[in-house]
PDB file of C-alpha atoms in Angstrom:
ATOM      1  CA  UNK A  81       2.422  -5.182  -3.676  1.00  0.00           C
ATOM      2  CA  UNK A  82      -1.641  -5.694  -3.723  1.00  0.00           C
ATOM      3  CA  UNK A  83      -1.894  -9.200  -4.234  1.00  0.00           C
ATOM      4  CA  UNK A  84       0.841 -11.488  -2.485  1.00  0.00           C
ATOM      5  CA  UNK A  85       4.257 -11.592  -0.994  1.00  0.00           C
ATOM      6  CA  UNK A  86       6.185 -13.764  -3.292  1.00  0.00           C
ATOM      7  CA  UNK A  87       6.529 -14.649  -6.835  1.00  0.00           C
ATOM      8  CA  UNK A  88       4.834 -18.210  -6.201  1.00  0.00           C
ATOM      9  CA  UNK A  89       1.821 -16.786  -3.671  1.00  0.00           C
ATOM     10  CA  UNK A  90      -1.459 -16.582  -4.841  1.00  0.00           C
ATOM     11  CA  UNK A  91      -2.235 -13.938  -7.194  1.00  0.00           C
ATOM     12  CA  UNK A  92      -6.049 -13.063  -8.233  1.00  0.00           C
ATOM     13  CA  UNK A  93      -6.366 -10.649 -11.095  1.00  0.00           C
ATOM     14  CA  UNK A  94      -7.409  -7.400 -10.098  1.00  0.00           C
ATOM     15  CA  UNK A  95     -10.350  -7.962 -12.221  1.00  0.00           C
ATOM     16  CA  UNK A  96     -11.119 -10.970 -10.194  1.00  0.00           C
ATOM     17  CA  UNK A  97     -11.150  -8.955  -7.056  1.00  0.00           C
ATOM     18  CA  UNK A  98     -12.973  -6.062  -8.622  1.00  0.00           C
ATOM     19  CA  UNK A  99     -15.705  -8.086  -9.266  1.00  0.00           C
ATOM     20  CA  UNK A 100     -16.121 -10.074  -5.814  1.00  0.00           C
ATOM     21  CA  UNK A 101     -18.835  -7.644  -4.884  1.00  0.00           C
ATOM     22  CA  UNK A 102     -17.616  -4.407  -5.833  1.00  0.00           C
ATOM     23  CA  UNK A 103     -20.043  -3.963  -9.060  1.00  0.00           C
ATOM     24  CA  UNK A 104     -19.612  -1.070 -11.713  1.00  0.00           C
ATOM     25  CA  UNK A 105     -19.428   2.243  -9.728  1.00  0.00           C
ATOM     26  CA  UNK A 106     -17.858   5.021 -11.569  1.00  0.00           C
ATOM     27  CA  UNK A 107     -20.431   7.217 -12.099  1.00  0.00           C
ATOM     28  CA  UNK A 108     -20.853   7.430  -7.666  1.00  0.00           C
ATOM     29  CA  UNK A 109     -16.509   8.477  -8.312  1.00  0.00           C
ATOM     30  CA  UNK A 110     -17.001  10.453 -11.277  1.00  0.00           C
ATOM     31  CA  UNK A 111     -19.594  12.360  -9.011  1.00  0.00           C
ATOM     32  CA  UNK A 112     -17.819  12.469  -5.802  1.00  0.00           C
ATOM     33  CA  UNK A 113     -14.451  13.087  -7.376  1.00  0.00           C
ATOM     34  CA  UNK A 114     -13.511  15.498 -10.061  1.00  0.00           C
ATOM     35  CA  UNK A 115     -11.519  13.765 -13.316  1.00  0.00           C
ATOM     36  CA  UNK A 116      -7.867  15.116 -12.344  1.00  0.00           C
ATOM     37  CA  UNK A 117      -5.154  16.679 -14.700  1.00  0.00           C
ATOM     38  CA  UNK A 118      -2.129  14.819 -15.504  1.00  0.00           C
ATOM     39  CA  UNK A 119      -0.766  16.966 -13.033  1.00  0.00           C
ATOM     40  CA  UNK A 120      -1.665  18.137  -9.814  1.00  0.00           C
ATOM     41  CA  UNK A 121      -4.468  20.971 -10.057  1.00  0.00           C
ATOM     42  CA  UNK A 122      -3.478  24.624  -8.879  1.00  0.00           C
ATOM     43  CA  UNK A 123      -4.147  24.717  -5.209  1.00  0.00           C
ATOM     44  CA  UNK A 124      -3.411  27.686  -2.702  1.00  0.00           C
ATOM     45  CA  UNK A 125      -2.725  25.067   0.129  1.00  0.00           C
ATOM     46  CA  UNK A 126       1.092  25.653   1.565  1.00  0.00           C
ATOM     47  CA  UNK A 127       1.221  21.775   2.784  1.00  0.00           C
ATOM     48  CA  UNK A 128       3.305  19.038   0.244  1.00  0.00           C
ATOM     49  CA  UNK A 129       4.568  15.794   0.569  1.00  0.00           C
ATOM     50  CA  UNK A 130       8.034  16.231   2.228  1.00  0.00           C
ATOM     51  CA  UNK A 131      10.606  14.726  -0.151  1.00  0.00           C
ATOM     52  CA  UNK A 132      11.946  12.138   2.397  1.00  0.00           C
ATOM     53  CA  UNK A 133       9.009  10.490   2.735  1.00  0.00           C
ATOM     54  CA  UNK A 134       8.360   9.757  -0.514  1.00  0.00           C
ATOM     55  CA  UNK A 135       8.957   5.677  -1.761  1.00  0.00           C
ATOM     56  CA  UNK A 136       7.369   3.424  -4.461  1.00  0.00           C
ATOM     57  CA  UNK A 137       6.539  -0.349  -3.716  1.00  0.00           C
ATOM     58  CA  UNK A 138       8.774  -2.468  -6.189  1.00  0.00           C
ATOM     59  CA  UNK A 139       5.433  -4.300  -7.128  1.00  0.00           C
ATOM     60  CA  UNK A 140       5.020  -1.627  -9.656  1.00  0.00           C
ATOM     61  CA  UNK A 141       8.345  -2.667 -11.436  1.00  0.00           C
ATOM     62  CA  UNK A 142       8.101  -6.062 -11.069  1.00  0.00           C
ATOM     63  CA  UNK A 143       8.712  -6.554 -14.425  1.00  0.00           C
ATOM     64  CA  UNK A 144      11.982  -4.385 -14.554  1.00  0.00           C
ATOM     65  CA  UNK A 145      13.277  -6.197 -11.768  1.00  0.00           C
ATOM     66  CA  UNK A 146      13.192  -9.762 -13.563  1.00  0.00           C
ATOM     67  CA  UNK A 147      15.340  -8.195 -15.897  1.00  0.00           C
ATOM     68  CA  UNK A 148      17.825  -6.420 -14.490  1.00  0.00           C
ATOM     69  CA  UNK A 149      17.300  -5.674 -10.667  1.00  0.00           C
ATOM     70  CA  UNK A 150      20.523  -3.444 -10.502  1.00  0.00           C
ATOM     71  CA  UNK A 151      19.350  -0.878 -13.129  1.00  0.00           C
ATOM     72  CA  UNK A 152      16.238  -0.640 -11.601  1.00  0.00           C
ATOM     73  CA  UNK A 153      17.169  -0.008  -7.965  1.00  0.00           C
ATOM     74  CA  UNK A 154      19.559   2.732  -9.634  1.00  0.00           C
ATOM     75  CA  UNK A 155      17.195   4.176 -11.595  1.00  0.00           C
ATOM     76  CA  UNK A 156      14.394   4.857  -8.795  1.00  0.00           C
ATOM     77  CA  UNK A 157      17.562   6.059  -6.915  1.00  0.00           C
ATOM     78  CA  UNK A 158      18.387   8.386 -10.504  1.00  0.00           C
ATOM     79  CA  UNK A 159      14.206   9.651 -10.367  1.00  0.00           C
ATOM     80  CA  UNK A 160      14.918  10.710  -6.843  1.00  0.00           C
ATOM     81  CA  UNK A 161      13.225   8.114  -4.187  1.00  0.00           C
ATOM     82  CA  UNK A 162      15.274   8.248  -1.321  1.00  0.00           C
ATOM     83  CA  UNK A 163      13.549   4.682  -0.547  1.00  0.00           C
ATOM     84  CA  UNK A 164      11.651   1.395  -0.998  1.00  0.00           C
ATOM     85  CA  UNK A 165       9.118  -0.713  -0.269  1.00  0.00           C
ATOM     86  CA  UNK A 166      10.181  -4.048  -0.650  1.00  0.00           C
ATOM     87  CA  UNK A 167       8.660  -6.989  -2.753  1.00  0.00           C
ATOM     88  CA  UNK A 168       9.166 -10.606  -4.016  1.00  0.00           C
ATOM     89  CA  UNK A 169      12.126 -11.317  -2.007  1.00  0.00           C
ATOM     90  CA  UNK A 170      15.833 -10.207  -2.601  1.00  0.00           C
ATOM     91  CA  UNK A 171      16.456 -11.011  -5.357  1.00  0.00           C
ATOM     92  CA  UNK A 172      19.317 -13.769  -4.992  1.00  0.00           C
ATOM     93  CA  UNK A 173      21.210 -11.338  -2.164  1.00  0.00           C
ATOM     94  CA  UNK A 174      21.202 -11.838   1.530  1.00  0.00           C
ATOM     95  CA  UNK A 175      20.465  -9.099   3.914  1.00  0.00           C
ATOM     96  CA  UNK A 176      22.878  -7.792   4.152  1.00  0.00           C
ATOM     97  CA  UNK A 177      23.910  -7.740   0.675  1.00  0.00           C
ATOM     98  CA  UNK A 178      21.333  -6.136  -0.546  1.00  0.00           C
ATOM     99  CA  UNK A 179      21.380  -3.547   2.358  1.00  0.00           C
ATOM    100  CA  UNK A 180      25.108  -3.261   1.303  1.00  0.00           C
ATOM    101  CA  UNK A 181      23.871  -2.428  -2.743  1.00  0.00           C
ATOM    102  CA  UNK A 182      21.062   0.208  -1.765  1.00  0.00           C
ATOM    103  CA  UNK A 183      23.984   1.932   0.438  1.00  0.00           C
ATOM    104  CA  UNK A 184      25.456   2.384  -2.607  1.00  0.00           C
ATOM    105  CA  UNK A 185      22.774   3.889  -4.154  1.00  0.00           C
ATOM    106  CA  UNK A 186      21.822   6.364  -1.601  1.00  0.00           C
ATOM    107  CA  UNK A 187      18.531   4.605  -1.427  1.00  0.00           C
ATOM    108  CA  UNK A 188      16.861   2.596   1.568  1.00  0.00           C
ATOM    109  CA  UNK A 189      14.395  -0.138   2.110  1.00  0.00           C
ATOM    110  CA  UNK A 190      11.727   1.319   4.472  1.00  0.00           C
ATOM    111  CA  UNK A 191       9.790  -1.129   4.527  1.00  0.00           C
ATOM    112  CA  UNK A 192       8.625  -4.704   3.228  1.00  0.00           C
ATOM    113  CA  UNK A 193       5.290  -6.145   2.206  1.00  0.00           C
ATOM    114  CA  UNK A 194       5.506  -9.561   4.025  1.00  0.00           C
ATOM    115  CA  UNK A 195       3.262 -12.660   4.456  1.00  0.00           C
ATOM    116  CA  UNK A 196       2.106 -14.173   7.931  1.00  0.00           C
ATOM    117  CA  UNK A 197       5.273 -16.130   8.983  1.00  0.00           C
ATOM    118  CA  UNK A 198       3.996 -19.956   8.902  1.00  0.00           C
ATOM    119  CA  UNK A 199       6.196 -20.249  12.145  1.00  0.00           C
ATOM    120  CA  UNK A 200       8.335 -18.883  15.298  1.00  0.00           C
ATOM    121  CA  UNK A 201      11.495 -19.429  13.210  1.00  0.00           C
ATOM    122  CA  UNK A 202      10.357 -18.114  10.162  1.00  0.00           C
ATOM    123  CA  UNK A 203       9.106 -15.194  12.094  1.00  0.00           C
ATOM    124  CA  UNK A 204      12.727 -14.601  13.783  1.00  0.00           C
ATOM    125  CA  UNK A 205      14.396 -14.461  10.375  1.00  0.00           C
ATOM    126  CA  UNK A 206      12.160 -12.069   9.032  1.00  0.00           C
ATOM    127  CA  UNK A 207      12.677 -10.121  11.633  1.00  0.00           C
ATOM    128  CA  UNK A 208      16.122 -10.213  11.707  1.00  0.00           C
ATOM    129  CA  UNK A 209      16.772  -9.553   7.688  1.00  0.00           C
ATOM    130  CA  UNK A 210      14.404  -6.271   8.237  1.00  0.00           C
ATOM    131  CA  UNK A 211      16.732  -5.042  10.952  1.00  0.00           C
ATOM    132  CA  UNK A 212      19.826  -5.662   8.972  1.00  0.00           C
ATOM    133  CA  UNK A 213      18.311  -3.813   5.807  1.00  0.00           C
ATOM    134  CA  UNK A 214      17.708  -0.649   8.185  1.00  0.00           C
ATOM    135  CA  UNK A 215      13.707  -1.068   8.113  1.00  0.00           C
ATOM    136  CA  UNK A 216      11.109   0.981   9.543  1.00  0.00           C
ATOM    137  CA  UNK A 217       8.270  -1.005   8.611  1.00  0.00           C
ATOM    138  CA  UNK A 218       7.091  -4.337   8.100  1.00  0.00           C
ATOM    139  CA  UNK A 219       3.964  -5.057   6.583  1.00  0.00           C
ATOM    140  CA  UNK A 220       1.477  -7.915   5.634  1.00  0.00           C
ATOM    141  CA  UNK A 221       0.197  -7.242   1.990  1.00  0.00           C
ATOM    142  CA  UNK A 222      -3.287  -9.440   1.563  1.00  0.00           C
ATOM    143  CA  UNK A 223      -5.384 -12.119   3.375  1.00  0.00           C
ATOM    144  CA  UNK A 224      -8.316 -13.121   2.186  1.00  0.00           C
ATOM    145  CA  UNK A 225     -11.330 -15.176   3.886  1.00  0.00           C
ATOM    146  CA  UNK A 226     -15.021 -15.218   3.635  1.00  0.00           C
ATOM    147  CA  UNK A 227     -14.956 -16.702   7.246  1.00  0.00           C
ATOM    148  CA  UNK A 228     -15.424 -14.866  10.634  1.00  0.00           C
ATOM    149  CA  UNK A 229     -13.378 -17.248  12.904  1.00  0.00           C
ATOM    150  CA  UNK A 230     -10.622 -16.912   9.791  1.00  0.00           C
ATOM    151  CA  UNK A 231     -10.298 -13.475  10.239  1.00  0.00           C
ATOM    152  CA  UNK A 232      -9.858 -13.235  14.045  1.00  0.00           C
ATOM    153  CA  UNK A 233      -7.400 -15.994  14.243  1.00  0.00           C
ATOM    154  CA  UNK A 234      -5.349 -13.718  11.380  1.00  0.00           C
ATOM    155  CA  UNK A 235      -5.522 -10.977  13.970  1.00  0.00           C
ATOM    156  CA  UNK A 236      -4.684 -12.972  16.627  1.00  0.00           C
ATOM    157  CA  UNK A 237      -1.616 -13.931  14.897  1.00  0.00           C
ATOM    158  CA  UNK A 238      -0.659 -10.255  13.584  1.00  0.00           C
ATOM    159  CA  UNK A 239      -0.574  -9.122  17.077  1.00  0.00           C
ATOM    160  CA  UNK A 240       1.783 -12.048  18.012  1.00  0.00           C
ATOM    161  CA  UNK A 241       3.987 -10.862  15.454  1.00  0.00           C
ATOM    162  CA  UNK A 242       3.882  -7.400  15.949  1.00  0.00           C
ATOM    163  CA  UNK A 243       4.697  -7.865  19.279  1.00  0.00           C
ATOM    164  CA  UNK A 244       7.709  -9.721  18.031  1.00  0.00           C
ATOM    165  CA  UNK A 245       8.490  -7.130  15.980  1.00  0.00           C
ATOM    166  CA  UNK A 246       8.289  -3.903  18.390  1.00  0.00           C
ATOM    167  CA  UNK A 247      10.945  -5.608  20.533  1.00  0.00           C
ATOM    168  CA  UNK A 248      13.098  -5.054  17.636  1.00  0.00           C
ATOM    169  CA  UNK A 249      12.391  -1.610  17.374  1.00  0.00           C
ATOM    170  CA  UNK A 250       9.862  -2.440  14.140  1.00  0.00           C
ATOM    171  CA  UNK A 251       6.488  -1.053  13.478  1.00  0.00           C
ATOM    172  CA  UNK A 252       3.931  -3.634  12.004  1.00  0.00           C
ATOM    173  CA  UNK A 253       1.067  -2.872   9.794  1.00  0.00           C
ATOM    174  CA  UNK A 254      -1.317  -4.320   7.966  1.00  0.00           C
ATOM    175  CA  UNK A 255      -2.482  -3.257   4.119  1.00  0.00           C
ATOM    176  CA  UNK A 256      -5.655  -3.116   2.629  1.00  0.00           C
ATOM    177  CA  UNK A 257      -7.759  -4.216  -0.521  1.00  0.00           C
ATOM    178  CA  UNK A 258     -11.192  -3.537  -1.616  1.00  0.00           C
ATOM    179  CA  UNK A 259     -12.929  -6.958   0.023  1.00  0.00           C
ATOM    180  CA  UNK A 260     -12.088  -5.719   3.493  1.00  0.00           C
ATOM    181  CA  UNK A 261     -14.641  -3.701   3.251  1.00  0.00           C
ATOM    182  CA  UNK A 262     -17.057  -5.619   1.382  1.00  0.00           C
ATOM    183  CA  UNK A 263     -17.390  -8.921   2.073  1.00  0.00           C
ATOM    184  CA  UNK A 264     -20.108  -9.705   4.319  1.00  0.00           C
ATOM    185  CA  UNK A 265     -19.031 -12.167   7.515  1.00  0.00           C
ATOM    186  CA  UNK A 266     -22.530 -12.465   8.943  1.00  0.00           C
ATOM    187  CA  UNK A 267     -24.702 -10.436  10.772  1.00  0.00           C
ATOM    188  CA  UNK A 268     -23.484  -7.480   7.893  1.00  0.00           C
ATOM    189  CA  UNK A 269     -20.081  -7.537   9.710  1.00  0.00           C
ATOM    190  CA  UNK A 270     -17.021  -7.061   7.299  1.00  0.00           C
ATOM    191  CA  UNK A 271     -13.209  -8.428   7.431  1.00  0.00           C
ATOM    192  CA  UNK A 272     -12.327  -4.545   8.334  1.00  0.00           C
ATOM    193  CA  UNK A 273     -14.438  -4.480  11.552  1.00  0.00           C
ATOM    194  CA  UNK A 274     -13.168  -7.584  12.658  1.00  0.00           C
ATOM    195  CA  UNK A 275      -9.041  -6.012  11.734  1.00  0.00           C
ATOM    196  CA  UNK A 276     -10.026  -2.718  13.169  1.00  0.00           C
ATOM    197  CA  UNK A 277     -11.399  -4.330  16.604  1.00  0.00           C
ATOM    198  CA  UNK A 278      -9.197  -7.032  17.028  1.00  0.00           C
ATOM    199  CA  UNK A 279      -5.943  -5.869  16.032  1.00  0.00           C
ATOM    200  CA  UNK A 280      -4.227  -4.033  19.145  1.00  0.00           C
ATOM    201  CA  UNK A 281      -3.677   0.035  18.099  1.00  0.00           C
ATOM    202  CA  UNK A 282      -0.748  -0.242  20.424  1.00  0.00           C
ATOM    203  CA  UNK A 283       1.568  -2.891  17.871  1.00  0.00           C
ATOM    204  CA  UNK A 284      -0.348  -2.623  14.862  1.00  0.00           C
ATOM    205  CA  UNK A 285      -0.305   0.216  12.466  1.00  0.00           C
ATOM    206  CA  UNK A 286      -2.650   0.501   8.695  1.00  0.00           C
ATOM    207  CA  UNK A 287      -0.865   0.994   5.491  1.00  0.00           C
ATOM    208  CA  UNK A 288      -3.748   2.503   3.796  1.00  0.00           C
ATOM    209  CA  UNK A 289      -4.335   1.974  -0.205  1.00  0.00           C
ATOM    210  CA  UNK A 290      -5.993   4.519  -1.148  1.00  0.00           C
ATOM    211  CA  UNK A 291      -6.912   2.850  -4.523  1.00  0.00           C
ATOM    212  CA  UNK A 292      -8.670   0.026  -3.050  1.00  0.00           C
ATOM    213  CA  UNK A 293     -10.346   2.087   0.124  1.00  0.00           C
ATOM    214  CA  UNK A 294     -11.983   4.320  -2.877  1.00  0.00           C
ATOM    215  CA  UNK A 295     -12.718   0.983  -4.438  1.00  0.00           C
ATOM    216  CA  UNK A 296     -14.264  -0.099  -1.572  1.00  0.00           C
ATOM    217  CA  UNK A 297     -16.615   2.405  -1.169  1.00  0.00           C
ATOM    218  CA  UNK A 298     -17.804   2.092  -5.020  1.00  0.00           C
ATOM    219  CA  UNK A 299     -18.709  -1.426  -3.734  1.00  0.00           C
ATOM    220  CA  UNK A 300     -20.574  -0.212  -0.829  1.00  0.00           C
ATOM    221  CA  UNK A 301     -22.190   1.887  -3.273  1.00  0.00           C
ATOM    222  CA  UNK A 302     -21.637   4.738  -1.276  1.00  0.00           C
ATOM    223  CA  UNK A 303     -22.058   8.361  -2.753  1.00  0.00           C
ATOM    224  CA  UNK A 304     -18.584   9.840  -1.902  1.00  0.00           C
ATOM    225  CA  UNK A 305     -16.024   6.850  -1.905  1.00  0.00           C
ATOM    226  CA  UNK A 306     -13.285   9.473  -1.247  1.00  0.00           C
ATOM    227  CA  UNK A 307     -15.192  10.556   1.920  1.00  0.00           C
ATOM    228  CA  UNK A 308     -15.232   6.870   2.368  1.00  0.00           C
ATOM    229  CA  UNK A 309     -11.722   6.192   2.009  1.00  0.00           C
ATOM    230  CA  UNK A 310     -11.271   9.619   4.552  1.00  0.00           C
ATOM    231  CA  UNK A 311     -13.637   7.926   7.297  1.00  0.00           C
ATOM    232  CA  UNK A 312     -11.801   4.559   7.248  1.00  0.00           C
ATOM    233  CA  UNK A 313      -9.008   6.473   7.697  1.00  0.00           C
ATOM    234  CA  UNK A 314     -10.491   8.614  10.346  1.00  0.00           C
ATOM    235  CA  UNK A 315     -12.313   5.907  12.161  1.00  0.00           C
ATOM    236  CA  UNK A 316      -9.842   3.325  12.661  1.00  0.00           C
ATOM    237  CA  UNK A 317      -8.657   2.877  16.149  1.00  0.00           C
ATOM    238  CA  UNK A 318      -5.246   2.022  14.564  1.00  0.00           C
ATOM    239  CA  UNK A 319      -3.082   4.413  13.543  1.00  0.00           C
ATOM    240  CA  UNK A 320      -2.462   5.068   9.827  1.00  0.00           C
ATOM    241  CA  UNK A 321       1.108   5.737   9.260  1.00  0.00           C
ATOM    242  CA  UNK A 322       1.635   4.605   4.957  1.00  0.00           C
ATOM    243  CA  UNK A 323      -0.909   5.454   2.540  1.00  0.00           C
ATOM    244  CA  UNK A 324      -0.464   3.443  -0.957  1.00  0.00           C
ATOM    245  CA  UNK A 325      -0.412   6.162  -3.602  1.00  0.00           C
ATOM    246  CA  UNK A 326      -2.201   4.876  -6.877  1.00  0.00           C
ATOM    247  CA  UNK A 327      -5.120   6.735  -9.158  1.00  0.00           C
ATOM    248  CA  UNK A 328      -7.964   5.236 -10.255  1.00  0.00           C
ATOM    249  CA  UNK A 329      -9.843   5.817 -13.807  1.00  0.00           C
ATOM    250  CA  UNK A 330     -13.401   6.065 -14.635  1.00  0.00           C
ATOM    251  CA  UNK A 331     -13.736   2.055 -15.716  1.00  0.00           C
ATOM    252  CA  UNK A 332     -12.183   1.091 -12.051  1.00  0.00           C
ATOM    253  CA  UNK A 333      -8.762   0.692 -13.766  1.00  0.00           C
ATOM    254  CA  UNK A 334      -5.737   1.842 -11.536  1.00  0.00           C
ATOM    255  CA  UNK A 335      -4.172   4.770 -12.846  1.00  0.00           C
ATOM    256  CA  UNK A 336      -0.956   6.201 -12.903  1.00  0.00           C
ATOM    257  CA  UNK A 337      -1.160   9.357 -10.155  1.00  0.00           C
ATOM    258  CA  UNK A 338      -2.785  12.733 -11.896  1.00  0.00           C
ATOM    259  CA  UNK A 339      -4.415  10.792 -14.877  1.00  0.00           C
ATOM    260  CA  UNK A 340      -7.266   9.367 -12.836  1.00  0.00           C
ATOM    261  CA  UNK A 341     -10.199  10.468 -10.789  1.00  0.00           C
ATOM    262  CA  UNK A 342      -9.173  10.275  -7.174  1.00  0.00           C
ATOM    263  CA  UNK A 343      -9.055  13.800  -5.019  1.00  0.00           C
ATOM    264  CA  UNK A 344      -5.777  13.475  -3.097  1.00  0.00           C
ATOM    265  CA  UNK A 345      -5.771  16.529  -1.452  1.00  0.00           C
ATOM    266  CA  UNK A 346      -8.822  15.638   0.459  1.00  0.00           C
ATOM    267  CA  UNK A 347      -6.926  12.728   1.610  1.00  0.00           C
ATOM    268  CA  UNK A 348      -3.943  14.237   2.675  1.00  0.00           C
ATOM    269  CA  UNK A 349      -5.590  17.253   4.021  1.00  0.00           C
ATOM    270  CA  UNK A 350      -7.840  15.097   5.767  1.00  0.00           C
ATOM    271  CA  UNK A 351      -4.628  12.671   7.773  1.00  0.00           C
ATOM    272  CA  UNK A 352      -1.128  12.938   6.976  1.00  0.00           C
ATOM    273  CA  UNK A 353       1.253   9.757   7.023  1.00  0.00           C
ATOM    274  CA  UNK A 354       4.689   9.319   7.708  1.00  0.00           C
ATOM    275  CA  UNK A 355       5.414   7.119   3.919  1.00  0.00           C
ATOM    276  CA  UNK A 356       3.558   7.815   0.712  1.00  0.00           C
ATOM    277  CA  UNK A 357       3.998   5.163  -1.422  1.00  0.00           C
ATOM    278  CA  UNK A 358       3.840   5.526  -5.134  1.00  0.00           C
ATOM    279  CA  UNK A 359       1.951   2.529  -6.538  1.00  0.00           C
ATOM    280  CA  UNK A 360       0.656   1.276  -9.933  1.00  0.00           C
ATOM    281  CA  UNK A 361       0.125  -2.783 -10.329  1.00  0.00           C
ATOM    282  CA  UNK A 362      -0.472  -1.832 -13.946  1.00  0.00           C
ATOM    283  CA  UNK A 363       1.202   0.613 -15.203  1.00  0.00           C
ATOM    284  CA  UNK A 364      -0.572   2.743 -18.056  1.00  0.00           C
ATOM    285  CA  UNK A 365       2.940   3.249 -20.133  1.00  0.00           C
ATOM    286  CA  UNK A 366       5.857   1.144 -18.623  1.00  0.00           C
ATOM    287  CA  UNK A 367       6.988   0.601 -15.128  1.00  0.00           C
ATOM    288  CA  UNK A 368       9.834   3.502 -15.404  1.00  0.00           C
ATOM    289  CA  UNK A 369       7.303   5.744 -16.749  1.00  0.00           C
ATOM    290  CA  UNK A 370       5.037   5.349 -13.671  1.00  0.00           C
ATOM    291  CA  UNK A 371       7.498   5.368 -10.981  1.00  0.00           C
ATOM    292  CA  UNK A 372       8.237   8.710 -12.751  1.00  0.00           C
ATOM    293  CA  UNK A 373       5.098  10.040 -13.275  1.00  0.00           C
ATOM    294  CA  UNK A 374       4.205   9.413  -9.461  1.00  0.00           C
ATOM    295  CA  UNK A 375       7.228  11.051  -8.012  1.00  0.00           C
ATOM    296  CA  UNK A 376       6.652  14.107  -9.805  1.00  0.00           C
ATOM    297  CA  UNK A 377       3.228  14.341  -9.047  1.00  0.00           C
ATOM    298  CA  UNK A 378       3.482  13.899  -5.169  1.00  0.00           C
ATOM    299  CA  UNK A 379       6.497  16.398  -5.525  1.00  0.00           C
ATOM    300  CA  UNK A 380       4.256  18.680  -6.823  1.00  0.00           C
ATOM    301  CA  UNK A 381       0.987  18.381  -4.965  1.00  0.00           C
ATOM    302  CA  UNK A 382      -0.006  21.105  -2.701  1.00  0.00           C
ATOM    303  CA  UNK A 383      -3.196  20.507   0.118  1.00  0.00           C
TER     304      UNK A 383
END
């Protein structure tokens, strides 16, 4: 989930975001990036995605989820995800309850996209309902700030909770947008420096979006914004364990994966991750189709 953690947190409009500095760039993509087929290109590379780390964030099927959760779940479960990344809460289930329904579906909940907890308390119980649901992962989806001190007191926080968090036996990351990169804190320093200097490698991991790290570099007006998603990747003294799966078209649109213009076999060839996470906050058909369309494409991608 790209913009919040809830279904009353504040939500910009991707265009909103997209045009907070980024600017039109899709010729510098177009150039750096050629347009990809619907499905993955034919590649002599022997590496793939391994099936079991393959998961979708529910963000994508929001929308299927306000009207009928169940089917949803067992329908990702029917495509063949063998997990989730969680969004917008549980849907009137505890837990437990929920941990008790994706049992039944032969499907897990990997991982969460998660707000700073406002307090200690708030912070146990989040805690606590991702080690009942079997997590891996815990992750904060979006913060945004035009203000140094801002910033640092976020990562000062993150590290308090990740700390929290590794004492349970979960790993804590945080996820990225486009502004990270591109919002200018003074001095030409960016909210990313300040994240990748202050938060401690040791309890903090990156859940990388791909999208918006390609995005980023557009804004930068780089000429290569894959190679500038690959060096964030690269350069981060954190370690990148979840990439966010989601194309991107000419116009700066998101994409479902294969229709767009972003190279992932430079990305996974360049840093493999331990979750990829198929991703599309607006899908190009329906929901379905694009949690479809994305697990066939990283089943079928070869770098």
């Amino acid at each position: 989930m790209c913009y919040g953690y809830g279904p009353d947190s504040y939500r910009p409009s991707r265009r909103s975001v997209l045009a907070a500095g980024l600017g039109l760039g899709a010729g510098a993509l177009a150039a750096a990036s050629p347009a990809a087929a619907a499905t993955p290109p034919h590649h002599h590379g022997r590496d793939r995605v391994p099936p079991g780390q393959i998961s979708i964030q529910l963000w994508t099927v929001r929308d299927d989820l306000a009207q009928d959760y169940d089917a949803t779940l067992a329908y990702l479960a029917g495509i063949g995800y063998p997990k989730v990344e969680l969004a917008l809460g549980y849907f009137g289930r505890t837990a437990q309850q929920l941990r008790a329904f994706l049992d039944g579906l032969g499907i897990r909940a990997s991982s969460s996209h998660d707000g700073l907890s406002p307090d200690d308390a708030a912070l146990e119980t989040k805690i606590a309902n991702a080690v009942t649901l079997g997590q891996t992962y815990m992750v904060v989806p979006y913060l945004a700030s035009d203000s140094l001190d801002q910033w640092k007191a976020w990562a000062e926080r993150m590290n308090v909770e990740a700390a929290a968090a590794r004492r349970a036996g979960l790993r804590y990351g945080y996820h990225n947008h486009a502004h990270e990169f591109t919002t200018d804190l003074g001095g030409g320093r960016t909210p990313w420096d300040v994240l990748t200097s202050e938060l401690d490698p040791r309890l903090v991991h990156l859940e990388i979006d791909i999208y918006w790290a390609v995005t980023g570099g557009v804004g930068r007006g780089v000429a290569d914004p894959v190679r500038f998603a690959i060096d964030v990747i690269r350069k981060a003294p954190q370690r990148v364990l979840q990439y966010h799966v989601k194309d991107r078209h000419l116009d700066g649109d998101m994409a479902d994966l294969g229709t767009g213009t972003i190279d992932f076999r430079r990305v996974f060839d360049a840093h493999r991750v331990r979750e990829y996470i198929v991703e599309n906050d607006t899908p190009d058909v329906t929901p379905r189709r694009t949690a479809e369309v994305g697990y066939r494409y990283l089943r079928k991608l070869r770098f």
